[in-house]
PDB file of C-alpha atoms in Angstrom:
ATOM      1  CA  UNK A   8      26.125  57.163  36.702  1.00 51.00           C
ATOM      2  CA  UNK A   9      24.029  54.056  37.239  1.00 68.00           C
ATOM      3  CA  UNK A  10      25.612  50.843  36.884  1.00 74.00           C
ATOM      4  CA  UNK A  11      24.436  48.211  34.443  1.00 82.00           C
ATOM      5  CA  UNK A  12      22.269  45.169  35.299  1.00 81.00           C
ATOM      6  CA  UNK A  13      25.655  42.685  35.183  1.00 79.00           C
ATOM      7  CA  UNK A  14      27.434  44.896  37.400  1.00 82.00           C
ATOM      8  CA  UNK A  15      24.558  45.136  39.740  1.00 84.00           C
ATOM      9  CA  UNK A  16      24.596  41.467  40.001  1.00 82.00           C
ATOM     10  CA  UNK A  17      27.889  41.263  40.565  1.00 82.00           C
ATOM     11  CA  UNK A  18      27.616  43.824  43.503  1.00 85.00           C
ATOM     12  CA  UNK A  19      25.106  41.969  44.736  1.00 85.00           C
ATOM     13  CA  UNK A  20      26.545  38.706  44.971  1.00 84.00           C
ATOM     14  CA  UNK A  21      23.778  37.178  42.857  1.00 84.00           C
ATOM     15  CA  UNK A  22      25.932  36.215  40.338  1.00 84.00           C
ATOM     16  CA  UNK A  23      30.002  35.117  39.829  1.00 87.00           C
ATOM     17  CA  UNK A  24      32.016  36.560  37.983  1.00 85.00           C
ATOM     18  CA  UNK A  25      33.457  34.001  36.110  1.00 88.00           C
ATOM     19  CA  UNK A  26      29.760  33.366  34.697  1.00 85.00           C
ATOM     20  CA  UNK A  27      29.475  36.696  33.997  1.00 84.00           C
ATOM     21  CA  UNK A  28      32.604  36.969  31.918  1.00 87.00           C
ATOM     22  CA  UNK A  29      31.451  33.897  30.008  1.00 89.00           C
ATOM     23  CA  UNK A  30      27.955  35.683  29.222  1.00 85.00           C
ATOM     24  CA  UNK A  31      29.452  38.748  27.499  1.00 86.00           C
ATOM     25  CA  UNK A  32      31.797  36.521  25.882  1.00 91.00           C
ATOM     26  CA  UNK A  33      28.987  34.939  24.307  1.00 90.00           C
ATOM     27  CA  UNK A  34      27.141  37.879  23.275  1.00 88.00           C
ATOM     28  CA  UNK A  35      29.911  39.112  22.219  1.00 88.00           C
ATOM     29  CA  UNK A  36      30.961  36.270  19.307  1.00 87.00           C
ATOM     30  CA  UNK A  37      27.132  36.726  18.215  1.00 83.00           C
ATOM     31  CA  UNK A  38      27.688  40.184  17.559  1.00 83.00           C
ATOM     32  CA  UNK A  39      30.940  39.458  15.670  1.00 82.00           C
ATOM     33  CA  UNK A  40      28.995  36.289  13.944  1.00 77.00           C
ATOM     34  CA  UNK A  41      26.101  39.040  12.555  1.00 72.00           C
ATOM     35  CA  UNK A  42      28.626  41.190  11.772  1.00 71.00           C
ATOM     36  CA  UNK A  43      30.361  39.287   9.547  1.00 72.00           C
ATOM     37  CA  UNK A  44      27.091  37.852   7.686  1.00 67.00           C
ATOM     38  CA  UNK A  45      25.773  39.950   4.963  1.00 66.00           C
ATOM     39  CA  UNK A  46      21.882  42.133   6.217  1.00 63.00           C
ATOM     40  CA  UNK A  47      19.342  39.456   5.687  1.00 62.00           C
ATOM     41  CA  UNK A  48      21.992  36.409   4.696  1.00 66.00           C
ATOM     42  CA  UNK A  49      20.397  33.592   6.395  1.00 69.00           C
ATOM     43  CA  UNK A  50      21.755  31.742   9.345  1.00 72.00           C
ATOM     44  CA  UNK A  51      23.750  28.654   8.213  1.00 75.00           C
ATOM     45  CA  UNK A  52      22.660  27.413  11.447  1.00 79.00           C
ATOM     46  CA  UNK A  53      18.915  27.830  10.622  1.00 83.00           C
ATOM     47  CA  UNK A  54      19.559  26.691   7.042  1.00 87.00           C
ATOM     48  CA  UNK A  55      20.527  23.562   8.356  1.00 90.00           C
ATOM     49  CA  UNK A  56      17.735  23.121  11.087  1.00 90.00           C
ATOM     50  CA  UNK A  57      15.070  24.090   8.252  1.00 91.00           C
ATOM     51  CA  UNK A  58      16.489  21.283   5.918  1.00 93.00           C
ATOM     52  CA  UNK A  59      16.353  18.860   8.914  1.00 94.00           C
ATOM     53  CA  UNK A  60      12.850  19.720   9.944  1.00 94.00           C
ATOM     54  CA  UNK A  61      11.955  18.942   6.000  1.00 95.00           C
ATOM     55  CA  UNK A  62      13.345  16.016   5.436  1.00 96.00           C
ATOM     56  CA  UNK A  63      11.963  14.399   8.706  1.00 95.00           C
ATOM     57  CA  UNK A  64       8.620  16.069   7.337  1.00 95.00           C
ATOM     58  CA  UNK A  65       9.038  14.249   4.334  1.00 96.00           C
ATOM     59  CA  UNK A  66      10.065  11.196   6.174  1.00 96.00           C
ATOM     60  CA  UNK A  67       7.451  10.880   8.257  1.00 95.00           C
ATOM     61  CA  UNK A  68       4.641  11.628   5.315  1.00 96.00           C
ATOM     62  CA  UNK A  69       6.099   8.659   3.261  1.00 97.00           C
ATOM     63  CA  UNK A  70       6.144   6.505   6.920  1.00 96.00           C
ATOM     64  CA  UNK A  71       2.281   7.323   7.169  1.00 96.00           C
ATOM     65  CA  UNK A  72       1.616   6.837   3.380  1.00 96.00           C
ATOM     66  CA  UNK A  73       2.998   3.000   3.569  1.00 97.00           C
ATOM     67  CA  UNK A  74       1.159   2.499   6.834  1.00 97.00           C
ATOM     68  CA  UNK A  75      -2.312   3.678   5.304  1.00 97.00           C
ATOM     69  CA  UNK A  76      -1.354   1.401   2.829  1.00 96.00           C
ATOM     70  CA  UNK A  77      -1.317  -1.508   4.634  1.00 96.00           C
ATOM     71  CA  UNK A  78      -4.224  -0.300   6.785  1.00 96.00           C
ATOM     72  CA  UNK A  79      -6.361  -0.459   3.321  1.00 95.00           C
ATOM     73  CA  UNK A  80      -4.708  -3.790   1.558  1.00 93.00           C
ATOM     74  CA  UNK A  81      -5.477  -5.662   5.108  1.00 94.00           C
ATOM     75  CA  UNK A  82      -9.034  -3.905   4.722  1.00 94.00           C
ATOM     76  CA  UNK A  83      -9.241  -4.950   1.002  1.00 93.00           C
ATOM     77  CA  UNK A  84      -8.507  -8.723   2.064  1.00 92.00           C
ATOM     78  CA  UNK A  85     -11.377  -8.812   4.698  1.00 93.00           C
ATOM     79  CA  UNK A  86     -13.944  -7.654   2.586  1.00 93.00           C
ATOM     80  CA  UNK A  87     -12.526 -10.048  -0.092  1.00 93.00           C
ATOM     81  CA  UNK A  88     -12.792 -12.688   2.709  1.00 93.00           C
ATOM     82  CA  UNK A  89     -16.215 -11.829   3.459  1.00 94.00           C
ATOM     83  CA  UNK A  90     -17.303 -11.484   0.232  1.00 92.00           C
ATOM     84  CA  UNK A  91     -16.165 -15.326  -0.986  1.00 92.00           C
ATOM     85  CA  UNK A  92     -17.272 -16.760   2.791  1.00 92.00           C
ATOM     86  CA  UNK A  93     -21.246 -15.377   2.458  1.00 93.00           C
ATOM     87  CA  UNK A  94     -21.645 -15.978  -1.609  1.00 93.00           C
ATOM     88  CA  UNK A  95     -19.517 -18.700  -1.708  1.00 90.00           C
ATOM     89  CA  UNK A  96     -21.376 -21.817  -3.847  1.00 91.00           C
ATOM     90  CA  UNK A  97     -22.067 -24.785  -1.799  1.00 89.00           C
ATOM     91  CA  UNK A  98     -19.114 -27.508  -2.526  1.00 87.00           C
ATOM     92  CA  UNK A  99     -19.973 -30.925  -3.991  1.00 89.00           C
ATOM     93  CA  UNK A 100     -18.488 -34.496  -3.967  1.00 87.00           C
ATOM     94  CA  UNK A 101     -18.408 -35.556  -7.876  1.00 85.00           C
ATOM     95  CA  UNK A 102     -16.275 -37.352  -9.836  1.00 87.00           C
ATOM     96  CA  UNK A 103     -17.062 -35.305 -13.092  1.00 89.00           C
ATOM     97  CA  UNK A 104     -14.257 -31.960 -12.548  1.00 90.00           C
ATOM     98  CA  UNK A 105     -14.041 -28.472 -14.162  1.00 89.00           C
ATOM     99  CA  UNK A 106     -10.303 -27.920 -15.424  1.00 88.00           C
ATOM    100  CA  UNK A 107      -9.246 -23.916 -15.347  1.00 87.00           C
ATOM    101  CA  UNK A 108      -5.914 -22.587 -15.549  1.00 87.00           C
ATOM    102  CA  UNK A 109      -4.385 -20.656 -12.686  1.00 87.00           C
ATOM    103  CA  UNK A 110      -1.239 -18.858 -14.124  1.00 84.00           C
ATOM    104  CA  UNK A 111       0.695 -21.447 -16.037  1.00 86.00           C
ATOM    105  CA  UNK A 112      -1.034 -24.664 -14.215  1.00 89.00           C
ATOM    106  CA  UNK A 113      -3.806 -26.131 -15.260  1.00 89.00           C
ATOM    107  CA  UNK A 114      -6.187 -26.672 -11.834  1.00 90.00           C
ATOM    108  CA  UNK A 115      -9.383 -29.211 -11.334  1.00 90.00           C
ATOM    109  CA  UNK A 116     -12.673 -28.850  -9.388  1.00 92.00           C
ATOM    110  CA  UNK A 117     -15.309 -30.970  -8.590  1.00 93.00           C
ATOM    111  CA  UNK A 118     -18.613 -29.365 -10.155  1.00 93.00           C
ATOM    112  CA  UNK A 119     -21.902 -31.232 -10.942  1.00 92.00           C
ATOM    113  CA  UNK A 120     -23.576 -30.737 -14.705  1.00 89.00           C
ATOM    114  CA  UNK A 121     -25.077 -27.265 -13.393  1.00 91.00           C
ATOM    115  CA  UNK A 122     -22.236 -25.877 -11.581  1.00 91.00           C
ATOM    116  CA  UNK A 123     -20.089 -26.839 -14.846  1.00 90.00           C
ATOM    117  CA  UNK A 124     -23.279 -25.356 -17.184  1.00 88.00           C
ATOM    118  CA  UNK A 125     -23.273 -21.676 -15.209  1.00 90.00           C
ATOM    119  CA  UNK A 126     -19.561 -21.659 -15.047  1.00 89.00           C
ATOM    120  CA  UNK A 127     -18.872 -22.170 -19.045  1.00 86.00           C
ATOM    121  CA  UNK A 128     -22.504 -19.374 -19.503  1.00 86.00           C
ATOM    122  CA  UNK A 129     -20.241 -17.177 -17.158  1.00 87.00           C
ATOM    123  CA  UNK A 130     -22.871 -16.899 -14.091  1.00 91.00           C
ATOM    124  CA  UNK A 131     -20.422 -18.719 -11.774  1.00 93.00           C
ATOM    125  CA  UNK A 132     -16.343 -17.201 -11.500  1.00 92.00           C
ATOM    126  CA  UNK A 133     -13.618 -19.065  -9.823  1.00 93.00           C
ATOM    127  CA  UNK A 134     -11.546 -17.496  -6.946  1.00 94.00           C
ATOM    128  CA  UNK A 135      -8.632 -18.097  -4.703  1.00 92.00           C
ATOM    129  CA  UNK A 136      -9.447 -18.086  -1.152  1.00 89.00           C
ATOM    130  CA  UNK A 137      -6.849 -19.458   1.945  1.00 89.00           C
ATOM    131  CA  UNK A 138      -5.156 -21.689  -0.458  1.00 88.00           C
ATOM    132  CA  UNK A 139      -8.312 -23.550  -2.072  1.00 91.00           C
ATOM    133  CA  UNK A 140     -10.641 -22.553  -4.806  1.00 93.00           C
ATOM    134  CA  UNK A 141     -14.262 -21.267  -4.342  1.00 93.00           C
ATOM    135  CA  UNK A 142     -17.103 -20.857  -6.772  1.00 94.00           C
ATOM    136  CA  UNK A 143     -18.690 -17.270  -6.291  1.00 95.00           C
ATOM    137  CA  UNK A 144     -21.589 -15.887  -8.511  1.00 94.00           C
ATOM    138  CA  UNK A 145     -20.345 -13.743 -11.004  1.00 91.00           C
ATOM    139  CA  UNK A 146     -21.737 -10.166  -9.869  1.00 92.00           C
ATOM    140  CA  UNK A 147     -19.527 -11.488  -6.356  1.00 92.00           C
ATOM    141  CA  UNK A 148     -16.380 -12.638  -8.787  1.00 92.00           C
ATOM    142  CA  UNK A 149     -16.250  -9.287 -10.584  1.00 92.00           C
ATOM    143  CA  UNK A 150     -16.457  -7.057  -7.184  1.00 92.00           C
ATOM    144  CA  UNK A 151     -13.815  -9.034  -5.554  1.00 91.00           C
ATOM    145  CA  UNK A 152     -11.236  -8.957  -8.969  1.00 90.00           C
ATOM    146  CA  UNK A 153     -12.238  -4.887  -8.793  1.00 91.00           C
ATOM    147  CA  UNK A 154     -10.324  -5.149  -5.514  1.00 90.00           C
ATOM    148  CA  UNK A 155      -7.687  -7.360  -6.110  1.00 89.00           C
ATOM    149  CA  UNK A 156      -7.442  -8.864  -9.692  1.00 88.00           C
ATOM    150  CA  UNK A 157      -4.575 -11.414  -8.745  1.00 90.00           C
ATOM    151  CA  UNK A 158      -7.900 -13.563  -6.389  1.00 89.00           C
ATOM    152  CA  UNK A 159      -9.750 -14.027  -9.570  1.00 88.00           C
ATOM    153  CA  UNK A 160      -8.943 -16.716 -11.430  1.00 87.00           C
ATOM    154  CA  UNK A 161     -11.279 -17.607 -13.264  1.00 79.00           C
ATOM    155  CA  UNK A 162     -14.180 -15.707 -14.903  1.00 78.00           C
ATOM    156  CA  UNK A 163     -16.204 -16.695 -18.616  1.00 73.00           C
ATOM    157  CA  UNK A 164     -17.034 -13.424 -19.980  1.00 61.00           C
ATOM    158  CA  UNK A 165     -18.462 -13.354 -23.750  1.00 50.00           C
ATOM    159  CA  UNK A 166     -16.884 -15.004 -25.795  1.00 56.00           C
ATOM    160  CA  UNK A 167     -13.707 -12.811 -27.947  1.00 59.00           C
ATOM    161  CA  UNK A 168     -14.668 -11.916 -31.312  1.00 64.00           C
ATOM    162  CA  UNK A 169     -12.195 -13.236 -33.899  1.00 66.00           C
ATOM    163  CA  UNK A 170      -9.809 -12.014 -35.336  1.00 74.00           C
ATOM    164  CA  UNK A 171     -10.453 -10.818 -39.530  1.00 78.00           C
ATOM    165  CA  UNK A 172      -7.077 -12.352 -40.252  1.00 82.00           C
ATOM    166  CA  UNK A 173      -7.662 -15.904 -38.303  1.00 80.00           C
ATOM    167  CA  UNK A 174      -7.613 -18.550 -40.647  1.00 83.00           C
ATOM    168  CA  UNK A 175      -9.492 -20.848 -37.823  1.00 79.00           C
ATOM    169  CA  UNK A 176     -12.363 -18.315 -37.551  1.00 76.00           C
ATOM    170  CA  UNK A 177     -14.888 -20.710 -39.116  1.00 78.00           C
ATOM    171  CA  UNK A 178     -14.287 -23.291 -37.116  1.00 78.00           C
ATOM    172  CA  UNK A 179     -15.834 -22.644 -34.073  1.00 73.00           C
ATOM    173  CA  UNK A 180     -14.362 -24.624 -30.508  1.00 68.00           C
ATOM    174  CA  UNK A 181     -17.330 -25.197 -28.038  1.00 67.00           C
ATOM    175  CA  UNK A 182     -16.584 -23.859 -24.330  1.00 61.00           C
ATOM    176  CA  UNK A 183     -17.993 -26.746 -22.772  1.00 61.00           C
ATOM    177  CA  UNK A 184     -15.914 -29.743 -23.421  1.00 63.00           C
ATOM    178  CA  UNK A 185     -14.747 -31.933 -21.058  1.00 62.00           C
ATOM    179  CA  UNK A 186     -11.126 -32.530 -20.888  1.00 58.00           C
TER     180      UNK A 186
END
């Protein structure tokens, strides 16, 4: 009768026995484990690995999400930087200024007559760049509020139609006053 691999190793001296003994113990409380689980229950073991390996999936998906994010907000700002830097209108020293309200402030710019004329016309748009306020064309105003509405502060569109039920509709409020 031939012996079996274990015992050969044994005879051979390639292995101790203590090792050995440990080895079938294992495989032996596998057995026993698959024994006792139902044919084709699932290892609680695996169950547990699987939820692991989707959670850290899921984990790492949101971790990439939030940091393509960023990647296109701090994109979004330097095109909105480049934008208001090349079509930026030239500044001017005047005493005469164009009052706009930014949130619940009310804000002043120097202008001259035909800075003030295009801006109340809507062909000029007021935006907030590095803490100051710039005077962009208005093609340039509406592309940078398309990419972040909270830079544009300022923009004349045409003018609201009024309401049916306004009792003030006939009297009609000129855009261009000076405050």
């Amino acid at each position: 009768m031939s012996l079996s691999l274990r015992d050969q190793l044994l005879q051979a001296g390639l292995i101790d026995p203590k090792k050995a003994k440990q080895a079938a113990r294992s495989q032996h409380q596998q057995r026993q484990q698959q024994a006792r689980r139902p044919e084709g229950a699932p290892d609680p073991r695996e169950e547990a690995a699987a939820r692991a390996a989707a959670e850290k999936a899921q984990r790492d998906a949101e971790l990439n999400r939030q940091r393509q994010d960023k990647q296109q907000q701090v994109a979004r700002r330097a095109e909105i930087r480049q934008l208001v830097e090349q079509h930026r209108v030239a500044r001017v020293d005047s005493e005469q200024l164009y009052n706009f309200v930014d949130g619940r402030k009310i804000r002043r710019i120097p202008v001259d007559a035909a800075q003030r004329a295009q801006l109340v016309a809507g062909r000029l748009g007021i935006v907030r760049h590095q803490g100051r306020y710039e005077l962009v064309p208005a093609a340039i105003a509406e592309r940078i509020g398309s990419r972040d509405p909270h830079v544009l502060v300022s923009l004349a569109g045409a003018p609201a139609a009024p309401d049916d039920n306004d009792p003030y509709k006939d009297y009609v409020v000129p855009d261009d006053l000076t405050w």
